[in-house]
mmCIF file of C-alpha atoms and ligand atoms in Angstrom:
data_model
loop_
_atom_site.group_PDB
_atom_site.id
_atom_site.type_symbol
_atom_site.label_atom_id
_atom_site.label_comp_id
_atom_site.label_asym_id
_atom_site.label_seq_id
_atom_site.Cartn_x
_atom_site.Cartn_y
_atom_site.Cartn_z
ATOM 1 C CA MET A 1 -16.985 -15.316 6.429
ATOM 2 C CA LYS A 2 -14.502 -17.560 8.245
ATOM 3 C CA THR A 3 -11.667 -16.066 10.259
ATOM 4 C CA MET A 4 -8.480 -17.595 11.583
ATOM 5 C CA LYS A 5 -6.925 -16.315 14.778
ATOM 6 C CA ASP A 6 -3.480 -17.196 16.030
ATOM 7 C CA THR A 7 -2.634 -17.829 19.686
ATOM 8 C CA LEU A 8 -2.346 -14.072 20.291
ATOM 9 C CA GLY A 9 -5.710 -13.286 18.701
ATOM 10 C CA ARG A 10 -4.222 -11.848 15.502
ATOM 11 C CA ASN A 11 -6.558 -12.316 12.531
ATOM 12 C CA ILE A 12 -4.617 -14.181 9.825
ATOM 13 C CA ASN A 13 -6.132 -13.324 6.460
ATOM 14 C CA TYR A 14 -3.138 -12.721 4.178
ATOM 15 C CA LEU A 15 -1.134 -15.296 2.216
ATOM 16 C CA ARG A 16 2.069 -14.392 0.373
ATOM 17 C CA ILE A 17 3.149 -16.926 -2.215
ATOM 18 C CA SER A 18 6.582 -17.205 -3.745
ATOM 19 C CA VAL A 19 5.949 -18.858 -7.107
ATOM 20 C CA THR A 20 9.632 -19.232 -8.016
ATOM 21 C CA ASP A 21 13.060 -18.701 -6.533
ATOM 22 C CA ARG A 22 14.491 -17.766 -9.925
ATOM 23 C CA CYS A 23 15.075 -14.162 -10.862
ATOM 24 C CA ASN A 24 16.211 -12.081 -13.816
ATOM 25 C CA LEU A 25 18.168 -9.732 -11.492
ATOM 26 C CA ARG A 26 20.819 -10.311 -8.823
ATOM 27 C CA CYS A 27 20.181 -7.574 -6.255
ATOM 28 C CA MET A 28 23.145 -7.435 -3.922
ATOM 29 C CA TYR A 29 21.115 -7.637 -0.721
ATOM 30 C CA CYS A 30 19.012 -10.542 -1.943
ATOM 31 C CA MET A 31 20.729 -12.934 -4.393
ATOM 32 C CA PRO A 32 24.241 -14.349 -4.594
ATOM 33 C CA GLU A 33 26.205 -12.974 -7.544
ATOM 34 C CA GLU A 34 26.614 -16.399 -9.123
ATOM 35 C CA GLY A 35 22.841 -16.912 -9.113
ATOM 36 C CA ILE A 36 21.226 -20.028 -7.762
ATOM 37 C CA CYS A 37 21.346 -23.784 -8.277
ATOM 38 C CA LYS A 38 18.409 -24.679 -10.477
ATOM 39 C CA LYS A 39 15.913 -26.844 -8.665
ATOM 40 C CA GLU A 40 14.479 -30.015 -10.178
ATOM 41 C CA HIS A 41 10.972 -29.555 -11.510
ATOM 42 C CA GLU A 42 9.478 -31.818 -8.850
ATOM 43 C CA ASP A 43 11.122 -29.856 -6.028
ATOM 44 C CA ILE A 44 8.991 -26.817 -6.816
ATOM 45 C CA LEU A 45 5.236 -26.696 -6.261
ATOM 46 C CA SER A 46 3.290 -27.004 -9.496
ATOM 47 C CA LEU A 47 0.793 -24.270 -10.364
ATOM 48 C CA GLU A 48 -2.014 -26.753 -9.627
ATOM 49 C CA GLU A 49 -0.558 -27.402 -6.165
ATOM 50 C CA ILE A 50 -0.241 -23.676 -5.465
ATOM 51 C CA TYR A 51 -3.857 -23.221 -6.520
ATOM 52 C CA GLU A 52 -4.981 -26.018 -4.215
ATOM 53 C CA VAL A 53 -3.205 -24.370 -1.281
ATOM 54 C CA VAL A 54 -4.759 -20.972 -2.019
ATOM 55 C CA LYS A 55 -8.219 -22.507 -2.441
ATOM 56 C CA THR A 56 -7.987 -24.293 0.914
ATOM 57 C CA CYS A 57 -6.606 -21.158 2.582
ATOM 58 C CA SER A 58 -9.516 -19.153 1.179
ATOM 59 C CA GLU A 59 -11.958 -21.633 2.704
ATOM 60 C CA LEU A 60 -10.378 -21.067 6.109
ATOM 61 C CA GLY A 61 -10.297 -17.266 6.100
ATOM 62 C CA ILE A 62 -7.517 -16.004 3.819
ATOM 63 C CA SER A 63 -8.951 -13.117 1.794
ATOM 64 C CA LYS A 64 -5.821 -11.393 0.505
ATOM 65 C CA VAL A 65 -3.123 -12.983 -1.660
ATOM 66 C CA ARG A 66 0.172 -11.597 -2.893
ATOM 67 C CA ILE A 67 2.242 -13.348 -5.535
ATOM 68 C CA THR A 68 5.975 -12.820 -5.257
ATOM 69 C CA GLY A 69 9.293 -14.616 -5.777
ATOM 70 C CA GLY A 70 12.185 -14.640 -6.819
ATOM 71 C CA GLU A 71 10.761 -12.791 -9.765
ATOM 72 C CA PRO A 72 7.170 -13.980 -10.238
ATOM 73 C CA LEU A 73 6.976 -12.862 -13.876
ATOM 74 C CA VAL A 74 9.608 -15.413 -14.908
ATOM 75 C CA ARG A 75 7.363 -18.301 -13.823
ATOM 76 C CA LYS A 76 5.700 -19.892 -16.861
ATOM 77 C CA GLY A 77 1.906 -20.060 -16.629
ATOM 78 C CA LEU A 78 1.652 -17.245 -14.093
ATOM 79 C CA ILE A 79 -1.186 -15.477 -15.926
ATOM 80 C CA GLY A 80 -3.317 -18.634 -15.717
ATOM 81 C CA LEU A 81 -2.629 -18.891 -11.974
ATOM 82 C CA VAL A 82 -3.651 -15.249 -11.488
ATOM 83 C CA GLN A 83 -6.832 -15.936 -13.417
ATOM 84 C CA ASP A 84 -7.686 -18.986 -11.294
ATOM 85 C CA ILE A 85 -6.932 -17.324 -7.954
ATOM 86 C CA SER A 86 -8.859 -14.187 -8.848
ATOM 87 C CA LYS A 87 -11.995 -16.284 -9.372
ATOM 88 C CA LEU A 88 -11.840 -17.895 -5.945
ATOM 89 C CA GLN A 89 -14.708 -16.947 -3.702
ATOM 90 C CA GLY A 90 -13.366 -15.265 -0.607
ATOM 91 C CA ILE A 91 -10.248 -13.772 -2.225
ATOM 92 C CA ASN A 92 -11.035 -10.086 -2.456
ATOM 93 C CA GLU A 93 -7.543 -8.726 -3.028
ATOM 94 C CA LEU A 94 -4.917 -10.155 -5.369
ATOM 95 C CA ALA A 95 -1.610 -8.328 -5.732
ATOM 96 C CA LEU A 96 1.860 -8.992 -7.141
ATOM 97 C CA THR A 97 5.332 -7.874 -6.091
ATOM 98 C CA THR A 98 7.751 -7.609 -9.006
ATOM 99 C CA ASN A 99 11.019 -5.996 -9.980
ATOM 100 C CA GLY A 100 9.083 -4.550 -12.937
ATOM 101 C CA VAL A 101 11.533 -5.666 -15.611
ATOM 102 C CA LEU A 102 8.930 -7.708 -17.502
ATOM 103 C CA LEU A 103 5.899 -5.618 -16.599
ATOM 104 C CA SER A 104 5.658 -3.739 -19.875
ATOM 105 C CA LYS A 105 5.096 -7.133 -21.499
ATOM 106 C CA TYR A 106 2.571 -8.476 -18.981
ATOM 107 C CA ALA A 107 0.745 -5.540 -17.316
ATOM 108 C CA TYR A 108 -2.373 -5.676 -19.535
ATOM 109 C CA GLU A 109 -2.601 -9.471 -19.419
ATOM 110 C CA LEU A 110 -2.271 -9.426 -15.643
ATOM 111 C CA LYS A 111 -5.016 -6.845 -15.317
ATOM 112 C CA ALA A 112 -7.292 -8.790 -17.663
ATOM 113 C CA ALA A 113 -6.583 -11.971 -15.672
ATOM 114 C CA GLY A 114 -7.935 -10.326 -12.526
ATOM 115 C CA LEU A 115 -4.847 -8.922 -10.781
ATOM 116 C CA ASP A 116 -5.814 -5.903 -8.665
ATOM 117 C CA ARG A 117 -2.490 -4.169 -8.264
ATOM 118 C CA VAL A 118 1.306 -4.325 -8.233
ATOM 119 C CA ASN A 119 4.162 -3.378 -5.974
ATOM 120 C CA ILE A 120 7.294 -2.607 -7.957
ATOM 121 C CA SER A 121 10.725 -2.693 -6.366
ATOM 122 C CA LEU A 122 13.027 0.177 -7.269
ATOM 123 C CA ASP A 123 15.958 1.294 -5.154
ATOM 124 C CA THR A 124 17.433 3.990 -7.371
ATOM 125 C CA MET A 125 16.459 6.138 -10.329
ATOM 126 C CA ASN A 126 20.033 6.415 -11.549
ATOM 127 C CA GLU A 127 20.879 4.067 -14.438
ATOM 128 C CA GLU A 128 24.441 3.319 -13.287
ATOM 129 C CA LYS A 129 23.465 2.772 -9.672
ATOM 130 C CA TYR A 130 20.598 0.554 -10.806
ATOM 131 C CA SER A 131 22.809 -1.746 -12.820
ATOM 132 C CA TYR A 132 25.293 -1.801 -9.910
ATOM 133 C CA ILE A 133 22.799 -2.810 -7.203
ATOM 134 C CA THR A 134 20.884 -5.287 -9.413
ATOM 135 C CA ARG A 135 24.163 -6.522 -10.962
ATOM 136 C CA GLU A 136 22.618 -6.706 -14.415
ATOM 137 C CA GLY A 137 19.426 -4.721 -14.658
ATOM 138 C CA SER A 138 18.462 -1.861 -16.928
ATOM 139 C CA LEU A 139 16.506 0.982 -15.359
ATOM 140 C CA ASN A 140 14.647 1.682 -18.619
ATOM 141 C CA ASN A 141 12.874 -1.659 -18.425
ATOM 142 C CA VAL A 142 11.493 -0.868 -14.969
ATOM 143 C CA MET A 143 10.462 2.643 -15.928
ATOM 144 C CA SER A 144 8.504 1.295 -18.919
ATOM 145 C CA GLY A 145 7.072 -1.371 -16.622
ATOM 146 C CA ILE A 146 5.791 1.282 -14.205
ATOM 147 C CA ALA A 147 4.241 3.237 -17.086
ATOM 148 C CA ALA A 148 2.603 0.072 -18.430
ATOM 149 C CA ALA A 149 1.156 -0.783 -15.013
ATOM 150 C CA GLU A 150 -0.289 2.740 -14.756
ATOM 151 C CA ALA A 151 -1.773 2.529 -18.249
ATOM 152 C CA ALA A 152 -3.246 -0.915 -17.563
ATOM 153 C CA GLY A 153 -4.971 0.409 -14.433
ATOM 154 C CA LEU A 154 -3.093 -1.742 -11.920
ATOM 155 C CA GLN A 155 -3.562 0.954 -9.317
ATOM 156 C CA PRO A 156 -2.611 2.168 -6.833
ATOM 157 C CA ILE A 157 0.966 1.359 -7.843
ATOM 158 C CA LYS A 158 3.317 1.058 -4.922
ATOM 159 C CA LEU A 159 7.049 1.436 -5.361
ATOM 160 C CA ASN A 160 9.139 -0.384 -2.761
ATOM 161 C CA THR A 161 12.492 1.237 -2.073
ATOM 162 C CA VAL A 162 14.948 -0.414 0.285
ATOM 163 C CA LEU A 163 16.895 2.328 2.008
ATOM 164 C CA ILE A 164 20.626 1.587 1.893
ATOM 165 C CA GLY A 165 22.947 4.027 3.634
ATOM 166 C CA GLY A 166 25.625 5.418 1.321
ATOM 167 C CA PHE A 167 23.815 4.087 -1.735
ATOM 168 C CA ASN A 168 20.410 5.692 -2.173
ATOM 169 C CA ASP A 169 19.850 7.977 0.823
ATOM 170 C CA ASP A 170 20.722 10.884 -1.503
ATOM 171 C CA GLU A 171 17.593 10.043 -3.531
ATOM 172 C CA ILE A 172 15.055 10.156 -0.687
ATOM 173 C CA GLU A 173 13.623 13.523 -1.782
ATOM 174 C CA SER A 174 13.477 12.496 -5.461
ATOM 175 C CA PHE A 175 11.551 9.349 -4.583
ATOM 176 C CA ALA A 176 9.148 11.259 -2.330
ATOM 177 C CA ASN A 177 8.605 13.834 -5.088
ATOM 178 C CA LEU A 178 7.391 11.083 -7.442
ATOM 179 C CA THR A 179 4.154 11.138 -5.439
ATOM 180 C CA LEU A 180 3.480 14.757 -6.353
ATOM 181 C CA ASP A 181 2.233 14.329 -9.921
ATOM 182 C CA ARG A 182 1.500 10.620 -10.258
ATOM 183 C CA ARG A 183 -0.854 8.295 -8.426
ATOM 184 C CA ILE A 184 2.083 6.310 -7.133
ATOM 185 C CA ASP A 185 2.772 5.438 -3.504
ATOM 186 C CA VAL A 186 6.450 5.310 -2.601
ATOM 187 C CA ARG A 187 7.284 3.078 0.343
ATOM 188 C CA PHE A 188 10.676 3.128 1.988
ATOM 189 C CA ILE A 189 11.671 -0.188 3.557
ATOM 190 C CA GLU A 190 14.383 -0.595 6.162
ATOM 191 C CA LEU A 191 17.179 -2.914 5.082
ATOM 192 C CA MET A 192 16.824 -6.168 7.017
ATOM 193 C CA PRO A 193 19.632 -8.476 8.197
ATOM 194 C CA ILE A 194 18.490 -11.433 6.184
ATOM 195 C CA GLY A 195 20.044 -13.617 3.522
ATOM 196 C CA GLN A 196 22.714 -11.855 1.474
ATOM 197 C CA ALA A 197 22.358 -8.708 3.587
ATOM 198 C CA GLY A 198 22.717 -10.697 6.829
ATOM 199 C CA HIS A 199 26.281 -9.572 7.439
ATOM 200 C CA TRP A 200 26.417 -6.079 5.992
ATOM 201 C CA SER A 201 22.964 -4.642 6.644
ATOM 202 C CA LYS A 202 23.969 -3.093 9.991
ATOM 203 C CA LYS A 203 26.714 -1.063 8.341
ATOM 204 C CA HIS A 204 24.308 0.362 5.753
ATOM 205 C CA PHE A 205 21.213 0.575 7.926
ATOM 206 C CA ILE A 206 19.374 3.876 8.068
ATOM 207 C CA SER A 207 16.260 4.207 10.167
ATOM 208 C CA ASN A 208 13.228 5.352 8.248
ATOM 209 C CA THR A 209 12.870 8.262 10.668
ATOM 210 C CA GLU A 210 15.589 9.835 8.500
ATOM 211 C CA ILE A 211 12.955 10.299 5.790
ATOM 212 C CA LEU A 212 10.863 12.475 8.080
ATOM 213 C CA ASN A 213 13.960 14.602 8.732
ATOM 214 C CA ARG A 214 14.830 14.917 5.061
ATOM 215 C CA VAL A 215 11.443 15.388 3.408
ATOM 216 C CA LYS A 216 9.916 18.524 4.767
ATOM 217 C CA GLY A 217 6.142 18.873 4.742
ATOM 218 C CA LEU A 218 5.187 15.198 5.074
ATOM 219 C CA GLN A 219 1.874 14.996 6.930
ATOM 220 C CA PRO A 220 0.784 11.742 8.631
ATOM 221 C CA ILE A 221 -2.436 10.288 7.244
ATOM 222 C CA GLN A 222 -4.764 7.528 8.387
ATOM 223 C CA SER A 223 -4.097 4.205 6.648
ATOM 224 C CA ASP A 224 -7.081 2.551 4.864
ATOM 225 C CA ASP A 225 -5.733 -0.796 6.038
ATOM 226 C CA PRO A 226 -5.007 -1.107 9.773
ATOM 227 C CA SER A 227 -2.951 -4.287 9.217
ATOM 228 C CA SER A 228 -0.632 -2.574 6.698
ATOM 229 C CA PRO A 229 2.973 -2.501 7.932
ATOM 230 C CA ALA A 230 3.385 0.949 6.354
ATOM 231 C CA LYS A 231 2.783 4.207 8.167
ATOM 232 C CA TYR A 232 1.576 6.679 5.560
ATOM 233 C CA TYR A 233 2.319 10.359 4.980
ATOM 234 C CA MET A 234 1.532 12.810 2.195
ATOM 235 C CA LEU A 235 3.142 15.872 0.754
ATOM 236 C CA PRO A 236 0.740 18.835 0.418
ATOM 237 C CA GLY A 237 -1.275 18.512 -2.819
ATOM 238 C CA ALA A 238 0.358 15.190 -3.762
ATOM 239 C CA LYS A 239 -1.475 12.472 -5.694
ATOM 240 C CA GLY A 240 0.313 9.565 -4.021
ATOM 241 C CA LYS A 241 1.428 8.672 -0.528
ATOM 242 C CA VAL A 242 4.799 8.146 1.106
ATOM 243 C CA GLY A 243 4.928 5.013 3.248
ATOM 244 C CA LEU A 244 7.472 4.014 5.860
ATOM 245 C CA ILE A 245 7.915 0.320 6.550
ATOM 246 C CA ASN A 246 10.042 -0.083 9.638
ATOM 247 C CA PRO A 247 10.604 -3.741 10.504
ATOM 248 C CA ILE A 248 13.687 -2.788 12.524
ATOM 249 C CA SER A 249 13.046 0.557 14.172
ATOM 250 C CA HIS A 250 9.303 -0.016 14.853
ATOM 251 C CA ALA A 251 8.467 -3.704 14.492
ATOM 252 C CA PHE A 252 4.855 -4.261 13.432
ATOM 253 C CA CYS A 253 4.558 -7.869 14.650
ATOM 254 C CA GLY A 254 1.571 -6.998 16.878
ATOM 255 C CA SER A 255 -0.638 -6.479 13.828
ATOM 256 C CA CYS A 256 0.920 -9.172 11.607
ATOM 257 C CA ASN A 257 -1.813 -10.922 9.610
ATOM 258 C CA ARG A 258 0.249 -13.033 7.206
ATOM 259 C CA ILE A 259 1.656 -16.440 6.438
ATOM 260 C CA ARG A 260 3.974 -17.336 3.563
ATOM 261 C CA LEU A 261 4.275 -20.174 1.088
ATOM 262 C CA THR A 262 7.687 -20.769 -0.494
ATOM 263 C CA ALA A 263 8.236 -22.022 -4.043
ATOM 264 C CA ASP A 264 9.637 -25.301 -2.692
ATOM 265 C CA GLY A 265 6.470 -25.904 -0.754
ATOM 266 C CA LYS A 266 7.044 -24.740 2.812
ATOM 267 C CA PHE A 267 4.704 -22.653 4.907
ATOM 268 C CA LYS A 268 6.513 -20.012 6.937
ATOM 269 C CA PRO A 269 4.631 -18.545 9.898
ATOM 270 C CA CYS A 270 7.015 -15.556 9.985
ATOM 271 C CA LEU A 271 9.577 -14.103 7.586
ATOM 272 C CA HIS A 272 12.278 -14.241 10.253
ATOM 273 C CA THR A 273 11.779 -17.673 11.761
ATOM 274 C CA GLU A 274 13.491 -20.923 10.797
ATOM 275 C CA THR A 275 10.221 -22.762 11.469
ATOM 276 C CA GLU A 276 8.755 -24.244 8.287
ATOM 277 C CA ILE A 277 5.845 -26.587 7.681
ATOM 278 C CA ASP A 278 6.304 -28.972 4.756
ATOM 279 C CA VAL A 279 3.213 -28.386 2.584
ATOM 280 C CA LYS A 280 4.698 -30.211 -0.395
ATOM 281 C CA GLU A 281 4.877 -33.387 1.665
ATOM 282 C CA VAL A 282 1.326 -32.825 2.894
ATOM 283 C CA LEU A 283 0.022 -32.297 -0.646
ATOM 284 C CA ARG A 284 1.846 -35.279 -2.090
ATOM 285 C CA SER A 285 1.010 -37.695 0.732
ATOM 286 C CA GLY A 286 -2.664 -36.790 0.805
ATOM 287 C CA ALA A 287 -2.468 -35.594 4.435
ATOM 288 C CA SER A 288 -4.742 -32.799 5.631
ATOM 289 C CA LEU A 289 -3.892 -29.425 4.137
ATOM 290 C CA LYS A 290 -6.297 -27.694 6.492
ATOM 291 C CA GLU A 291 -4.398 -29.101 9.478
ATOM 292 C CA ALA A 292 -1.083 -27.881 7.987
ATOM 293 C CA ILE A 293 -2.525 -24.374 7.594
ATOM 294 C CA LYS A 294 -3.822 -24.364 11.169
ATOM 295 C CA GLU A 295 -0.468 -25.652 12.436
ATOM 296 C CA THR A 296 1.318 -22.815 10.583
ATOM 297 C CA ILE A 297 -0.881 -20.223 12.212
ATOM 298 C CA LEU A 298 -0.392 -21.721 15.666
ATOM 299 C CA GLN A 299 3.375 -21.545 15.111
ATOM 300 C CA LYS A 300 3.381 -17.790 14.511
ATOM 301 C CA PRO A 301 5.857 -16.237 16.949
ATOM 302 C CA GLU A 302 4.864 -13.221 19.005
ATOM 303 C CA GLN A 303 7.585 -11.161 17.349
ATOM 304 C CA HIS A 304 10.849 -11.401 15.452
ATOM 305 C CA ASN A 305 14.228 -10.945 17.110
ATOM 306 C CA LEU A 306 15.884 -8.722 14.504
ATOM 307 C CA ASN A 307 16.755 -6.131 17.094
ATOM 308 C CA CYS A 308 18.262 -8.591 19.531
ATOM 309 C CA GLN A 309 22.040 -8.255 19.623
ATOM 310 C CA HIS A 310 22.477 -12.013 19.280
ATOM 311 C CA ASN A 311 19.989 -12.392 16.434
ATOM 312 C CA LYS A 312 21.353 -14.793 13.811
ATOM 313 C CA PRO A 313 20.054 -14.149 10.277
ATOM 314 C CA ILE A 314 17.912 -17.060 9.107
ATOM 315 C CA ALA A 315 19.427 -19.498 6.651
ATOM 316 C CA ARG A 316 16.979 -18.892 3.787
ATOM 317 C CA ASP A 317 17.799 -16.042 1.433
ATOM 318 C CA MET A 318 15.095 -13.480 0.679
ATOM 319 C CA TYR A 319 14.652 -14.631 -2.929
ATOM 320 C CA ARG A 320 13.816 -18.107 -1.562
ATOM 321 C CA ILE A 321 11.095 -16.770 0.738
ATOM 322 C CA GLY A 322 9.490 -13.933 -1.157
ATOM 323 C CA GLY A 323 9.672 -10.506 0.430
HETATM 324 N N1 SAM B 1 11.631 -9.963 -7.359
HETATM 325 C C1 SAM B 1 10.539 -9.263 -6.806
HETATM 326 C C2 SAM B 1 10.933 -7.861 -6.395
HETATM 327 O O1 SAM B 1 12.137 -7.578 -6.307
HETATM 328 O O2 SAM B 1 10.026 -7.068 -6.133
HETATM 329 C C3 SAM B 1 9.865 -9.964 -5.643
HETATM 330 C C4 SAM B 1 10.731 -10.668 -4.635
HETATM 331 S S1 SAM B 1 11.800 -9.618 -3.667
HETATM 332 C C5 SAM B 1 12.566 -10.793 -2.606
HETATM 333 C C6 SAM B 1 10.627 -8.759 -2.672
HETATM 334 C C7 SAM B 1 11.115 -7.544 -1.932
HETATM 335 O O3 SAM B 1 12.035 -7.934 -0.942
HETATM 336 C C8 SAM B 1 11.804 -6.516 -2.796
HETATM 337 O O4 SAM B 1 11.132 -5.269 -2.665
HETATM 338 C C9 SAM B 1 13.184 -6.428 -2.201
HETATM 339 O O5 SAM B 1 13.710 -5.130 -2.281
HETATM 340 C C10 SAM B 1 12.915 -6.851 -0.764
HETATM 341 N N2 SAM B 1 14.125 -7.300 -0.071
HETATM 342 C C11 SAM B 1 14.974 -8.282 -0.421
HETATM 343 N N3 SAM B 1 15.983 -8.393 0.489
HETATM 344 C C12 SAM B 1 15.740 -7.454 1.453
HETATM 345 C C13 SAM B 1 16.396 -7.062 2.662
HETATM 346 N N4 SAM B 1 17.511 -7.661 3.078
HETATM 347 N N5 SAM B 1 15.862 -6.051 3.383
HETATM 348 C C14 SAM B 1 14.726 -5.431 2.976
HETATM 349 N N6 SAM B 1 14.045 -5.769 1.871
HETATM 350 C C15 SAM B 1 14.555 -6.754 1.102
HETATM 351 FE FE1 SF4 B 2 15.361 -10.676 -7.689
HETATM 352 FE FE2 SF4 B 2 13.620 -9.294 -6.249
HETATM 353 FE FE3 SF4 B 2 15.717 -10.448 -5.065
HETATM 354 FE FE4 SF4 B 2 16.133 -8.371 -6.663
HETATM 355 S S1 SF4 B 2 14.974 -8.355 -4.738
HETATM 356 S S2 SF4 B 2 17.291 -10.315 -6.680
HETATM 357 S S3 SF4 B 2 14.591 -8.630 -8.152
HETATM 358 S S4 SF4 B 2 14.071 -11.498 -6.051
#
């Protein structure tokens, strides 16, 4: 099996693809309230182009793919793309990150198409708070989506919860307790100064160490995946795990194994860098895709500067990169 190493010897085997920058929610820390300017069809990579990128990446050493967005389930033809990627030799893990709103409709089809598992984003289990933070969402849809994903066997299900001081820190215990009876992993993510949250994240930032203070009895466990950004814990007798993802308080750049592809056809070597490699241009001009992939990997920075006092949030919003 081929492997790709960056200049620091990190093994790059994980591609995250944003298949659209559109979304059916408007989460305050991610999307502007007014929504986004619709892109022309030709400004977005076609599904065939995305497939070609994944296929070439798989030939070079990418073995894990995550489909994200915007909201990936609003992209037409997504099931077909999942089906095609899942058949690629060399791709042994195919996952999706979704807000869950449309999952009750698509969970079975996704599973049948070859999707291995889903991460579902959920920041609160309170209906009013949910419609406040997402600006228009209904919690019921996500809850049915989670149940559908469980029933379809898209497991282990991981819930991603962005911790926002003064908004959902009172729900830390309730989220952790979800792991007691269901095979669901709950992962708390530190709010990052990026995009819409660029200028208010500091005010609402809570370090994930707060979870260890609040949830008594969490025991550290060994992660099955050493490159996972999450540090895992379990409550005694629980079925699922509690994960802490700490990009701010404990940056995990040293074990970063990923590159990203945006819906408008740019490779990003790091979530927090302005550096982008124009894959769309490469694809449409017939230039070498393999060279563009290698260039992306060589451009991976040693680490992000989120903790630096003078760090300036990057210009791209999160929904345009794919978290
Ligand atoms: N729409 C899908 C969803 O919400 O799961 C996929 C795209 S969304 C951009 C991916 C993840 O990024 C979500 O879990 C979201 O909570 C997270 N995210 C967005 N902005 C963030 C920020 N400023 N800090 C931390 N996580 C953020
Ligand atoms: Fe949409 Fe996901 Fe961003 Fe929320 S976090 S606005 S669901 S892309």
